[in-house]
CSV table of C-alpha atoms in Angstrom, one decimal:
chain,number,residue,atom,x,y,z
A,1,ALA,CA,20.0,63.3,39.0
A,2,ALA,CA,22.5,63.2,42.0
A,3,ALA,CA,19.7,63.9,44.6
A,4,TYR,CA,17.5,61.1,43.0
A,5,CYS,CA,20.4,58.7,43.3
A,6,THR,CA,21.1,59.7,46.9
A,7,GLY,CA,17.4,59.2,47.8
A,8,LEU,CA,17.4,55.8,46.2
A,9,LEU,CA,20.6,54.8,47.9
A,10,ILE,CA,19.3,55.9,51.3
A,11,ALA,CA,16.0,54.0,50.9
A,12,ARG,CA,17.7,50.7,49.8
A,13,ARG,CA,20.3,50.9,52.6
A,14,THR,CA,17.5,51.7,55.2
A,15,LEU,CA,15.3,48.8,54.2
A,16,GLN,CA,18.3,46.5,54.0
A,17,LYS,CA,19.4,47.4,57.5
A,18,LEU,CA,15.8,46.8,58.8
A,19,GLY,CA,15.5,43.5,56.9
A,20,MET,CA,12.7,44.7,54.7
A,21,ASP,CA,14.5,45.1,51.3
A,22,GLU,CA,13.0,41.6,50.1
A,23,LEU,CA,9.4,42.9,51.0
A,24,TYR,CA,9.5,46.4,49.6
A,25,THR,CA,11.6,46.3,46.5
A,26,GLY,CA,10.5,49.7,45.2
A,27,ASN,CA,9.6,50.8,41.7
A,28,GLU,CA,11.2,48.5,39.1
A,29,GLU,CA,10.0,50.9,36.3
A,30,VAL,CA,10.3,54.6,36.9
A,31,THR,CA,7.4,56.4,35.3
A,32,GLY,CA,7.2,59.5,37.3
A,33,GLU,CA,3.7,58.7,38.7
A,34,VAL,CA,2.8,58.6,42.3
A,35,VAL,CA,2.3,55.0,43.5
A,36,SER,CA,-0.1,54.3,46.4
A,37,CYS,CA,-2.3,51.7,47.9
A,38,GLU,CA,-5.1,52.0,50.5
A,39,VAL,CA,-5.4,49.4,53.3
A,40,GLY,CA,-8.5,49.2,55.6
A,41,SER,CA,-7.9,49.1,59.3
A,42,GLU,CA,-8.6,45.9,61.2
A,43,SER,CA,-10.1,47.7,64.2
A,44,ASN,CA,-12.3,50.1,62.1
A,45,PRO,CA,-13.2,48.6,58.7
A,46,ASN,CA,-14.7,51.9,57.5
A,47,LYS,CA,-11.3,53.7,57.9
A,48,THR,CA,-8.5,53.3,55.3
A,49,LYS,CA,-4.9,54.4,55.4
A,50,THR,CA,-2.9,55.3,52.4
A,51,PHE,CA,0.6,53.9,51.9
A,52,TYR,CA,2.8,55.2,49.1
A,53,VAL,CA,4.3,51.8,48.1
A,54,GLU,CA,3.2,49.4,45.4
A,55,GLU,CA,1.6,46.9,47.9
A,56,VAL,CA,1.5,46.4,51.7
A,57,GLU,CA,2.7,43.0,53.1
A,58,ASP,CA,0.8,41.5,55.9
A,59,GLU,CA,3.8,40.7,58.1
A,60,ARG,CA,5.4,44.2,58.2
A,61,ARG,CA,4.1,47.7,57.3
A,62,PRO,CA,6.4,49.8,55.2
A,63,PHE,CA,8.9,52.1,56.7
A,64,ARG,CA,7.3,55.5,56.9
A,65,ALA,CA,9.5,58.6,56.7
A,66,VAL,CA,8.5,62.4,56.8
A,67,LEU,CA,10.1,64.9,54.5
A,68,ASP,CA,11.2,68.0,56.5
A,69,VAL,CA,12.4,70.7,54.1
A,70,GLY,CA,13.5,73.0,56.8
A,71,ILE,CA,14.3,76.5,55.7
A,72,SER,CA,14.7,75.3,51.9
A,73,THR,CA,12.5,77.1,49.4
A,74,THR,CA,9.9,74.5,48.1
A,75,SER,CA,9.9,75.6,44.5
A,76,THR,CA,9.4,73.4,41.5
A,77,GLY,CA,12.7,71.7,40.6
A,78,ASN,CA,14.3,71.9,44.1
A,79,ARG,CA,16.7,69.1,44.7
A,80,VAL,CA,14.9,68.0,47.8
A,81,PHE,CA,12.0,66.7,45.6
A,82,GLY,CA,14.4,64.6,43.6
A,83,ALA,CA,15.7,63.0,46.8
A,84,LEU,CA,12.0,62.4,47.7
A,85,LYS,CA,11.3,60.7,44.5
A,86,GLY,CA,14.4,58.6,44.8
A,87,ALA,CA,13.5,57.5,48.2
A,88,THR,CA,9.9,56.7,47.4
A,89,ASP,CA,11.0,54.7,44.3
A,90,GLY,CA,13.5,52.9,46.5
A,91,GLY,CA,10.7,51.6,48.8
A,92,LEU,CA,10.2,54.0,51.6
A,93,ASP,CA,6.7,55.2,52.5
A,94,ILE,CA,6.8,59.1,52.4
A,95,PRO,CA,3.4,60.8,52.3
A,96,HIS,CA,3.3,63.3,49.5
A,97,SER,CA,1.3,64.7,46.4
A,98,GLU,CA,1.9,65.5,42.8
A,99,LYS,CA,1.8,69.2,43.2
C-alpha cells in the first residue's frame, strides 16, 4: 500500500509541476485493470501508438516514463509493481502489461 501511494504521489506532483495535472487526472476509480487508448499518427494514418492513460488530449501528449527495475527481482507482488500501478493511476503514461 505504501508503494502504491508513493507512485500516486510522484505522478500527481510530476504532472502538477509540468502543468498537466488538469489534462491528465488519472483514474478516479481504481479497478485494477490496465487502462489504455490507441491514437493514430498524423503523418502515417496506418500506424497507431498506444498510450496508457484514459484519453489523450490534442494539445499535449501524456508524460511518458519508463520503469527500470534495476537489479530488483521481478516476481509477483514486488513493491516496484505497486509503485508502477500508483503512478499509472496517477496519470503517467508507463508502458506495461498485465503479466
